[in-house]
Tab-separated table of C-alpha atoms and ligand atoms in Angstrom:
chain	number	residue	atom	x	y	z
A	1	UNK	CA	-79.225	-38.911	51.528
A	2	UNK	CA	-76.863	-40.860	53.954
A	3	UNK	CA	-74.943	-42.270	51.204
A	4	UNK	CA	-74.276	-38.824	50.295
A	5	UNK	CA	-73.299	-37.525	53.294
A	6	UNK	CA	-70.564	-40.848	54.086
A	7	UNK	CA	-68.955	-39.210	51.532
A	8	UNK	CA	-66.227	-36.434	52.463
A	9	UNK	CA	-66.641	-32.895	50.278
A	10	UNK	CA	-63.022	-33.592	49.675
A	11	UNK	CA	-63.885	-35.168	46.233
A	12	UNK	CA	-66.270	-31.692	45.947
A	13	UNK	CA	-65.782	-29.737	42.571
A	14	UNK	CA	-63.899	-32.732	40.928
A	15	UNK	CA	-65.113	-33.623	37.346
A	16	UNK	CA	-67.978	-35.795	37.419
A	17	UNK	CA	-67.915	-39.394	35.139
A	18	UNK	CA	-71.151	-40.837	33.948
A	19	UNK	CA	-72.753	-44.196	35.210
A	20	UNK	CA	-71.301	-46.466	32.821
A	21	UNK	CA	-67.734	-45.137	33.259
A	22	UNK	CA	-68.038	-45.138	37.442
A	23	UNK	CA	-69.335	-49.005	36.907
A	24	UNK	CA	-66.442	-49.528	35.067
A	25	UNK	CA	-64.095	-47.605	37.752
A	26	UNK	CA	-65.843	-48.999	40.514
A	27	UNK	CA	-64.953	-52.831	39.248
A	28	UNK	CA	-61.432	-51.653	39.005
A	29	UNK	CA	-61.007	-50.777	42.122
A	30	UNK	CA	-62.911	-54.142	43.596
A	31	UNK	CA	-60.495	-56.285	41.554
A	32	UNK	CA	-57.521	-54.328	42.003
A	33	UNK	CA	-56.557	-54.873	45.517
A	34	UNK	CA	-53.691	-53.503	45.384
A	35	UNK	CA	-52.875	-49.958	47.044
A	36	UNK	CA	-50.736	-47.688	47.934
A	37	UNK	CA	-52.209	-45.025	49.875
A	38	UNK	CA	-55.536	-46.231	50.510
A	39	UNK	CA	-58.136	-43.772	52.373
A	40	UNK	CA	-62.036	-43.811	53.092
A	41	UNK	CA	-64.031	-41.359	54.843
A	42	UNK	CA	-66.795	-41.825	57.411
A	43	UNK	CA	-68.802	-39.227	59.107
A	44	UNK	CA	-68.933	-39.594	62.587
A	45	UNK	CA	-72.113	-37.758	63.221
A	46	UNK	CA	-71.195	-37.765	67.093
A	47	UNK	CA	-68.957	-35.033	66.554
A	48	UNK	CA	-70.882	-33.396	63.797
A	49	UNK	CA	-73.177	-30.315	63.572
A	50	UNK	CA	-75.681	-29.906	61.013
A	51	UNK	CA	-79.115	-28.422	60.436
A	52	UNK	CA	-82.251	-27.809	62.181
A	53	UNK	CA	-79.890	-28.268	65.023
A	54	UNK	CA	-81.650	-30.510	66.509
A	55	UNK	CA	-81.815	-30.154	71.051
A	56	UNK	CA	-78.414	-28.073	70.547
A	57	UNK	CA	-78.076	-26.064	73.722
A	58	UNK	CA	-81.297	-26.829	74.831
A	59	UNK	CA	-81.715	-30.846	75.572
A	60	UNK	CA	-79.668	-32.685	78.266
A	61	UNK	CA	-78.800	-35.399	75.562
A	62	UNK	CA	-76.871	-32.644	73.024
A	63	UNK	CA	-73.679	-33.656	71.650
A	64	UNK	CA	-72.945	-29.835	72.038
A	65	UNK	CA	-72.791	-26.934	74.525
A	66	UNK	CA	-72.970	-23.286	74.112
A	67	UNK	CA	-71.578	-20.261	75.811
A	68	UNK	CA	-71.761	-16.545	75.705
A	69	UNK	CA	-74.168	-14.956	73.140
A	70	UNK	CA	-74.367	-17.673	70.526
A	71	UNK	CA	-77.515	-18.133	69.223
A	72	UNK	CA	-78.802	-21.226	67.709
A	73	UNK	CA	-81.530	-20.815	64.716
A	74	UNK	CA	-83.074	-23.387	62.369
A	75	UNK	CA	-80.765	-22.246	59.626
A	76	UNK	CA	-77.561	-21.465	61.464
A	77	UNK	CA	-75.255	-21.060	64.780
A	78	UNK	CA	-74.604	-17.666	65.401
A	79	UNK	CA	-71.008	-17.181	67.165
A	80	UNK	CA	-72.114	-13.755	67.252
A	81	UNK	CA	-74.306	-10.978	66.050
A	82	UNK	CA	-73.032	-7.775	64.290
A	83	UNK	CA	-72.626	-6.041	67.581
A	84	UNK	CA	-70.215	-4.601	69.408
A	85	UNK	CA	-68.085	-6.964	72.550
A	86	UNK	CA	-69.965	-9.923	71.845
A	87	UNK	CA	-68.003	-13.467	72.686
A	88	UNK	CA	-69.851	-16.583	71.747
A	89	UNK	CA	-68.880	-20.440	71.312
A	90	UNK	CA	-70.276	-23.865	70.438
A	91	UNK	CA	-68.243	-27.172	71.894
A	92	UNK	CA	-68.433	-31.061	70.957
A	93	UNK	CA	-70.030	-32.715	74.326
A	94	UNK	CA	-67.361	-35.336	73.494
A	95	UNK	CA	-63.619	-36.256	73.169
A	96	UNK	CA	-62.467	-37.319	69.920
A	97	UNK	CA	-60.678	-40.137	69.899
A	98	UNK	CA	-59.484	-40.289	65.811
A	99	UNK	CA	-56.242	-40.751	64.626
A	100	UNK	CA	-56.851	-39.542	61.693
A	101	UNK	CA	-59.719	-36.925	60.816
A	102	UNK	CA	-60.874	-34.334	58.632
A	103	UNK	CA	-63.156	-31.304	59.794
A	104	UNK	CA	-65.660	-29.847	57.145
A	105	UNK	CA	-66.499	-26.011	58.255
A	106	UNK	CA	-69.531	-24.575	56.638
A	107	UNK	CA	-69.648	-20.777	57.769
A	108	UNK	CA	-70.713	-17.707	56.918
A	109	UNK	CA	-69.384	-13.929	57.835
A	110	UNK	CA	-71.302	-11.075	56.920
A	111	UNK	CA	-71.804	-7.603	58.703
A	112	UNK	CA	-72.839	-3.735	58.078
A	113	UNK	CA	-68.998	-2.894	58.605
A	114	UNK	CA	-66.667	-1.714	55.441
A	115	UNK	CA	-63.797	-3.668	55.110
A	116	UNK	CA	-61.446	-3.750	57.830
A	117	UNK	CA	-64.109	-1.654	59.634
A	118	UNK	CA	-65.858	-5.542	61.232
A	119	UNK	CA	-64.038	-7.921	63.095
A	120	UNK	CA	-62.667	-9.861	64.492
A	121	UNK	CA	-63.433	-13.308	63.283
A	122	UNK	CA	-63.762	-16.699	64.618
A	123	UNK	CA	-61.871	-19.826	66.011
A	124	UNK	CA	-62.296	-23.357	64.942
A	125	UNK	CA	-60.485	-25.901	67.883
A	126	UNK	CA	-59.270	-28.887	68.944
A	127	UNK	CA	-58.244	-28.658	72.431
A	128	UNK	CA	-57.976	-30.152	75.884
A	129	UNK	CA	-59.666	-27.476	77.142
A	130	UNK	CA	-63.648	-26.712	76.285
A	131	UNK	CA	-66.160	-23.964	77.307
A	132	UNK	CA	-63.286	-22.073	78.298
A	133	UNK	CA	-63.807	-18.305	77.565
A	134	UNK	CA	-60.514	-15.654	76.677
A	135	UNK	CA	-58.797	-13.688	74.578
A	136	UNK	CA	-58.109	-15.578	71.675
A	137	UNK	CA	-61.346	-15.209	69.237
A	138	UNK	CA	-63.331	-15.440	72.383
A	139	UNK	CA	-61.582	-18.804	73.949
A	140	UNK	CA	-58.922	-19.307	76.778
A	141	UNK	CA	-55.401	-18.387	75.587
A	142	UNK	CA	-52.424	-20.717	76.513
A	143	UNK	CA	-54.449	-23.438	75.280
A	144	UNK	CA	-53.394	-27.019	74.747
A	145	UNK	CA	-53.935	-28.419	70.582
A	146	UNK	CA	-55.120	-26.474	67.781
A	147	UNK	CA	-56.420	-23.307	66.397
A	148	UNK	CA	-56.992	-22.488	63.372
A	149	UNK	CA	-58.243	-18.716	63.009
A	150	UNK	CA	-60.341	-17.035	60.337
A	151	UNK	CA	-59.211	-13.180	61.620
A	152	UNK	CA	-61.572	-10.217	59.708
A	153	UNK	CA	-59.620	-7.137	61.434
A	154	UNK	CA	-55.860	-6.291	60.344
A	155	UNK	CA	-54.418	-5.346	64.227
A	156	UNK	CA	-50.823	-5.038	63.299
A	157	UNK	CA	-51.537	-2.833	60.162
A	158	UNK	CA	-53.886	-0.636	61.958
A	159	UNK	CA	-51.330	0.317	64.737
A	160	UNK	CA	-48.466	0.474	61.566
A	161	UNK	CA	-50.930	2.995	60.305
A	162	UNK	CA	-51.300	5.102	63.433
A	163	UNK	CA	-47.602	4.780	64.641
A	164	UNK	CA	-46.362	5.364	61.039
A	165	UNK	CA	-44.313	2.776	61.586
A	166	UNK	CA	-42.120	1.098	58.171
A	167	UNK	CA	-42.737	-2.622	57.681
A	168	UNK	CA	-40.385	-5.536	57.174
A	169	UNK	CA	-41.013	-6.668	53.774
A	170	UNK	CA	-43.457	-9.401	53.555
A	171	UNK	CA	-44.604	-8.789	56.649
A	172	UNK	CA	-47.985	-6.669	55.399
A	173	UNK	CA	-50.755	-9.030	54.640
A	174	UNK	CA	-54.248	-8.588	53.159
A	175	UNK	CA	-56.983	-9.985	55.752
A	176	UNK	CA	-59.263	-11.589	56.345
A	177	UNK	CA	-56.155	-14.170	56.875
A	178	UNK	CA	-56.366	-17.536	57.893
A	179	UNK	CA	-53.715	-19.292	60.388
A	180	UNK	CA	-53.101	-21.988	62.344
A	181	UNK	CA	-51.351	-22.224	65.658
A	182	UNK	CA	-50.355	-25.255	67.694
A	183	UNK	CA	-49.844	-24.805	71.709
A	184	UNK	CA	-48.488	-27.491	74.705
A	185	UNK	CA	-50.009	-24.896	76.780
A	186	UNK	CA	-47.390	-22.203	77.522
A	187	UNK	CA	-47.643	-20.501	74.151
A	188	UNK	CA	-49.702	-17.258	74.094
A	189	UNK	CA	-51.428	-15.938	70.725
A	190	UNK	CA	-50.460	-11.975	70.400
A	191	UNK	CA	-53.641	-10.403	68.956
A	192	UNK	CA	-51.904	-7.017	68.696
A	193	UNK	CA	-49.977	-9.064	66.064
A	194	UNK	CA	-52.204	-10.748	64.444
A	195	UNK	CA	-50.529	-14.306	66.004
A	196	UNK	CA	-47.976	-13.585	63.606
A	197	UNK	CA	-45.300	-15.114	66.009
A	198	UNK	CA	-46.741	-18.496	66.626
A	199	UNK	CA	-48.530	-19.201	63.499
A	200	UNK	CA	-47.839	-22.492	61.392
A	201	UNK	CA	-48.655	-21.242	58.081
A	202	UNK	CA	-51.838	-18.955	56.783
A	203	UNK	CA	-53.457	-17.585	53.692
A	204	UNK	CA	-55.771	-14.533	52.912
A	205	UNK	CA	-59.285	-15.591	51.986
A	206	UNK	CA	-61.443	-12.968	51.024
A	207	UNK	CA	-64.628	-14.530	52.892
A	208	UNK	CA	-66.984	-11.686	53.785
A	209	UNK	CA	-70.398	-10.474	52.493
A	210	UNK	CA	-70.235	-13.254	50.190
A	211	UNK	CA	-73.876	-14.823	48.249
A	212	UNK	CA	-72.074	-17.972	48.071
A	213	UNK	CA	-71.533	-20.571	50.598
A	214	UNK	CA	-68.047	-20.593	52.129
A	215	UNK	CA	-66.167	-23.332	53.657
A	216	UNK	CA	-62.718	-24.786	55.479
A	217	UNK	CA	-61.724	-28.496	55.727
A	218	UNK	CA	-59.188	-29.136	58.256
A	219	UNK	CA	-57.016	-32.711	57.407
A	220	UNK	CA	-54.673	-33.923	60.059
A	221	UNK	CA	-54.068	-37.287	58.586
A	222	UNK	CA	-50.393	-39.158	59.618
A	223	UNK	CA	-49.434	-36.321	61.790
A	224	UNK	CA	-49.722	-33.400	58.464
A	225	UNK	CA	-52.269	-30.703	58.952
A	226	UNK	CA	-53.388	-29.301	56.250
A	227	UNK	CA	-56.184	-26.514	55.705
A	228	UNK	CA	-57.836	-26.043	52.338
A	229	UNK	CA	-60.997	-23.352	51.377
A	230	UNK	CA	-63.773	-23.247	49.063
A	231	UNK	CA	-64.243	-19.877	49.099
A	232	UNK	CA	-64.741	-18.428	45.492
A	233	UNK	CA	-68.168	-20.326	44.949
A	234	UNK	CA	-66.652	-22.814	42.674
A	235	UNK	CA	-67.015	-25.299	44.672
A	236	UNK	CA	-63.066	-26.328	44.336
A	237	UNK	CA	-60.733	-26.611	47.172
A	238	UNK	CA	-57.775	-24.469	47.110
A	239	UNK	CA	-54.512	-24.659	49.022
A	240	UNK	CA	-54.200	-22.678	52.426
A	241	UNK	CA	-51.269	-23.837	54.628
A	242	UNK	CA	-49.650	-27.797	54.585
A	243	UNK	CA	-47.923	-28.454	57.998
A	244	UNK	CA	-46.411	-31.751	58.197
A	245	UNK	CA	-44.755	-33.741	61.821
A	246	UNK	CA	-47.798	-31.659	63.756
A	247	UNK	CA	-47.966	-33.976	67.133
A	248	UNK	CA	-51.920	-33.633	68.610
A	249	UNK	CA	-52.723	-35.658	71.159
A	250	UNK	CA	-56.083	-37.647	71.284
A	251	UNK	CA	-59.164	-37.129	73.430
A	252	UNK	CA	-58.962	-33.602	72.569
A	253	UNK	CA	-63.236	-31.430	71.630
A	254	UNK	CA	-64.027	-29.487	68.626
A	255	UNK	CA	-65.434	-26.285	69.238
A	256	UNK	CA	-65.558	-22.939	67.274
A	257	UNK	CA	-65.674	-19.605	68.982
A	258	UNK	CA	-66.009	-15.999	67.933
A	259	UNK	CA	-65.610	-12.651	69.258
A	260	UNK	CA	-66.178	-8.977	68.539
A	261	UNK	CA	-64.701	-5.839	70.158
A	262	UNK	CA	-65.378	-2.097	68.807
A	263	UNK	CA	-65.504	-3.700	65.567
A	264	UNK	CA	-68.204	-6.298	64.352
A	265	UNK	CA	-69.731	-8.915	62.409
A	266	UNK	CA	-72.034	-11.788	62.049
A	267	UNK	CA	-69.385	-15.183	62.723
A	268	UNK	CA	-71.852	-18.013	61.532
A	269	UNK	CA	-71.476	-21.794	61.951
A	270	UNK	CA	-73.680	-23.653	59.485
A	271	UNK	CA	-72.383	-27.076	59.920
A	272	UNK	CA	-69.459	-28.967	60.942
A	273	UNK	CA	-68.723	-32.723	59.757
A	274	UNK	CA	-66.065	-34.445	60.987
A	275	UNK	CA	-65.164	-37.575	58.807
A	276	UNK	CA	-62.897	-40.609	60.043
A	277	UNK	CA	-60.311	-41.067	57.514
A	278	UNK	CA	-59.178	-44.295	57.224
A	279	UNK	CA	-55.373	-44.639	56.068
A	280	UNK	CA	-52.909	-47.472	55.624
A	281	UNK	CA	-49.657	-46.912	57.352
A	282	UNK	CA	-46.389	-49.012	56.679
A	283	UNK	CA	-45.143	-51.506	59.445
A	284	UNK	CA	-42.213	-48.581	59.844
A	285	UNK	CA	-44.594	-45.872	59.849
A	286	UNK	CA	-46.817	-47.489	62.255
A	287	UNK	CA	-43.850	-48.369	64.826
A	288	UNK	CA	-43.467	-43.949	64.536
A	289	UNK	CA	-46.521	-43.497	65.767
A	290	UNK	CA	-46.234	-43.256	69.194
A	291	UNK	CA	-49.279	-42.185	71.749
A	292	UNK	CA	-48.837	-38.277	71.650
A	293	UNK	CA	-49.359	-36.950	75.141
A	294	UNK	CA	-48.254	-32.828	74.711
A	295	UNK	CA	-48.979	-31.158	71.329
A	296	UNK	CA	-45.508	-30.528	69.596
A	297	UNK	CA	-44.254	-29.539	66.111
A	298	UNK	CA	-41.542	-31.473	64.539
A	299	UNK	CA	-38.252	-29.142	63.643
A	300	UNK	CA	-40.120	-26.174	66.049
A	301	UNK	CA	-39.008	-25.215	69.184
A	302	UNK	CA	-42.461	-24.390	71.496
A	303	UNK	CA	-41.230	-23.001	74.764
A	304	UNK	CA	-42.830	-25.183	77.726
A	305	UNK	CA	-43.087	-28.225	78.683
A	306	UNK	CA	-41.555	-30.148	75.931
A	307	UNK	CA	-38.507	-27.623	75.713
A	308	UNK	CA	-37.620	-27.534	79.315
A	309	UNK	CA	-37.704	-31.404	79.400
A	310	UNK	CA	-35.238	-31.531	76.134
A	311	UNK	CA	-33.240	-28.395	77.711
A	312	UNK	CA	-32.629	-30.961	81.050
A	313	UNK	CA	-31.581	-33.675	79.197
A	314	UNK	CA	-29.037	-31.802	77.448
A	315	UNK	CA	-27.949	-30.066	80.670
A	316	UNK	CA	-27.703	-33.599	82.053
A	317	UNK	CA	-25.595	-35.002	79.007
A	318	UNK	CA	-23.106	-32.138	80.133
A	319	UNK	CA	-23.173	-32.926	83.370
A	320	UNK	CA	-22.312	-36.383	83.088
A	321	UNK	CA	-19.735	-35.483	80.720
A	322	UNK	CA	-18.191	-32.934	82.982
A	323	UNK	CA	-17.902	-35.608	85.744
A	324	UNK	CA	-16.314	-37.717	83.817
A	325	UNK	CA	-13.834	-35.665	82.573
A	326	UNK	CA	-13.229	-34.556	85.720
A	327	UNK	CA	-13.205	-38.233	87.529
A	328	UNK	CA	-10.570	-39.089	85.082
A	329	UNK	CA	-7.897	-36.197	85.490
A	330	UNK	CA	-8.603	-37.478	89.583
A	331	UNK	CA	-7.537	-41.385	88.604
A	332	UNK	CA	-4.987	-39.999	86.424
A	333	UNK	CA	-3.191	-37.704	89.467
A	334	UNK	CA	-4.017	-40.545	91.716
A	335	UNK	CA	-2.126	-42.802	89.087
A	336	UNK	CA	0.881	-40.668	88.903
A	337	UNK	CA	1.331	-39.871	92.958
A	338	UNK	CA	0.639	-43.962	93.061
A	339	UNK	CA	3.688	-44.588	90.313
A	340	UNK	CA	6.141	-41.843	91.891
A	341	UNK	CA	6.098	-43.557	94.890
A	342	UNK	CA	6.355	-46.729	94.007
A	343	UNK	CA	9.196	-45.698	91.676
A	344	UNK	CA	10.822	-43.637	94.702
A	345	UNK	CA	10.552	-46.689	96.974
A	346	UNK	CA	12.247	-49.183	93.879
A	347	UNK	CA	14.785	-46.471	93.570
A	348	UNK	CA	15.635	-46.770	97.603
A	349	UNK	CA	15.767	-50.475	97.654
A	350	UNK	CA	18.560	-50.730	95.344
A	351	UNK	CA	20.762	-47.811	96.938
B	401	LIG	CA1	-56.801	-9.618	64.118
């Protein structure tokens, strides 16, 4: 059982080899020592949430907290129930201190509500900021890390459809529609759009009222995000959004949140694993990875903290520039009132 679960669901759905041919593979790998892009996978069970749940929200020594309406059974977390203005969340007791992880999200979202009559979904975090409730699937907006956001109810369509407004092409989307968003703090996530303007990268997953399980694996290893689901009961990961130079700081909790509003559903957390990956980096790409203090995006402009500290230096580069400039023409006129004068004086002496 714990030999299973060291192992990441990463390798989950791939073709399985029988005993004699793993042997074989296994004494391939011992003798061959040399690598590439070695990786191995740990669970660290500190900042992991699994069944019966044991103490959660209820015993001093839980490695999680809850808030709002959640509701913790033997089977699952509920975020919230299928009713209306419901907020609930579930947060990691601890800061996580990996440089390089990978989040395993077992959930499940079901409801009485037609489609695009439920909402609105749920959160999944890594922040600075914990038990924090707000706007954005139930947590604080302006937040500083990651979000990554499983969003059941269409906003921007439904006020397209009421204002008749035209859309920009390839703008309409089909939701449920997964996204990611990265904040230093002074970024704020526009629900009325769907956080269409601050969103990394996203793809529609069709994860509602489904009798199979569902899950999300979140991969930040060597600063590249990536977000894969197994969605379609095949027990395959598929492609959702690859985001690479994505700057999170460490020390940051894990937490998933979920809110409803007129609109409802059932937002359920069955587990979450978090698994250590283990990478080599290069002597070059280890000397690049600095200690990230302020979550940034490489090649992205966030406004904030990071911007108005670049927008300085650059006004500063100008300024010294302009002073220089300008402290040159001044020795230059000195210069040339200096060498009339002495010319005028050379000029007297010999008349
Ligand atoms: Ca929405």
């Amino acid at each position: 059982m714990a030999a299973v679960e060291q192992q990441s669901v990463r390798s989950k759905g791939r073709w399985k080899a029988p005993g004699w041919l793993r042997c074989v593979w296994l004494v391939a790998v011992l003798v061959s020592s040399v690598s590439t892009d070695q990786t191995e996978e740990y669970l660290k069970r500190e900042h992991s949430l699994s069944k019966p749940y044991q103490g959660v929200g209820s015993s001093a020594s839980s490695l999680w907290d809850l808030s709002g309406n959640v509701l913790v059974t033997p089977q699952y977390v509920r975020l919230t129930p299928d009713q209306q203005s419901k907020q609930g969340a579930i947060w990691n007791r601890l800061p996580c201190y990996l440089r390089d992880w990978e989040l395993q999200v077992h959930f499940k979202i079901h409801g009485q509500g037609k489609k695009n009559l439920n909402g609105d979904g749920f959160a999944i975090w890594y922040t600075k900021e914990r038990m924090q409730q707000g706007p954005v699937f139930g947590s604080k907006d302006n937040f500083f890390g990651l979000g990554i956001f499983v969003d059941t109810y269409p906003n921007e369509e439904k006020q397209h459809e009421v204002s008749k407004k035209r859309y920009t092409p390839g703008n309409q989307r089909v939701f449920p529609y997964v996204s990611a968003m990265v904040s230093n703090g002074s970024l704020t996530y526009d629900h009325s759009r769907d956080g269409r303007p601050t969103e990394l990268g996203g793809c529609t997953a069709m994860v509602r009222n489904l009798n199979h399980d569902t899950f999300l694996v979140i991969r930040y290893v060597k600063r590249r995000l990536t977000v894969m689901l197994d969605i379609d009961g095949k027990q395959e990961w598929r492609d959702c959004l690859d985001v690479p130079g994505v700057r999170l700081p460490r020390g940051y909790y894990f937490g998933s949140s979920a809110v409803t509003g007129d609109l409802s559903d059932n937002h359920d957390v069955i587990s979450l694993k978090l698994y250590q990956i283990t990478v080599e980096r290069s002597p070059a790409e280890e000397k690049m990875d600095k200690e990230v203090f302020i979550p940034s995006v490489d090649n992205m402009k966030l406004p904030g903290v990071d911007d108005s500290s670049e927008g300085m230096s650059g006004f500063a580069i100008f300024l010294i520039v302009f002073f220089s400039l300008l402290g040159l023409v001044f020795a230059g006129v000195i210069l040339l009132i200096v060498y009339s004068k002495w010319q005028e004086r050379s000029r007297k002496r010999f008349y």
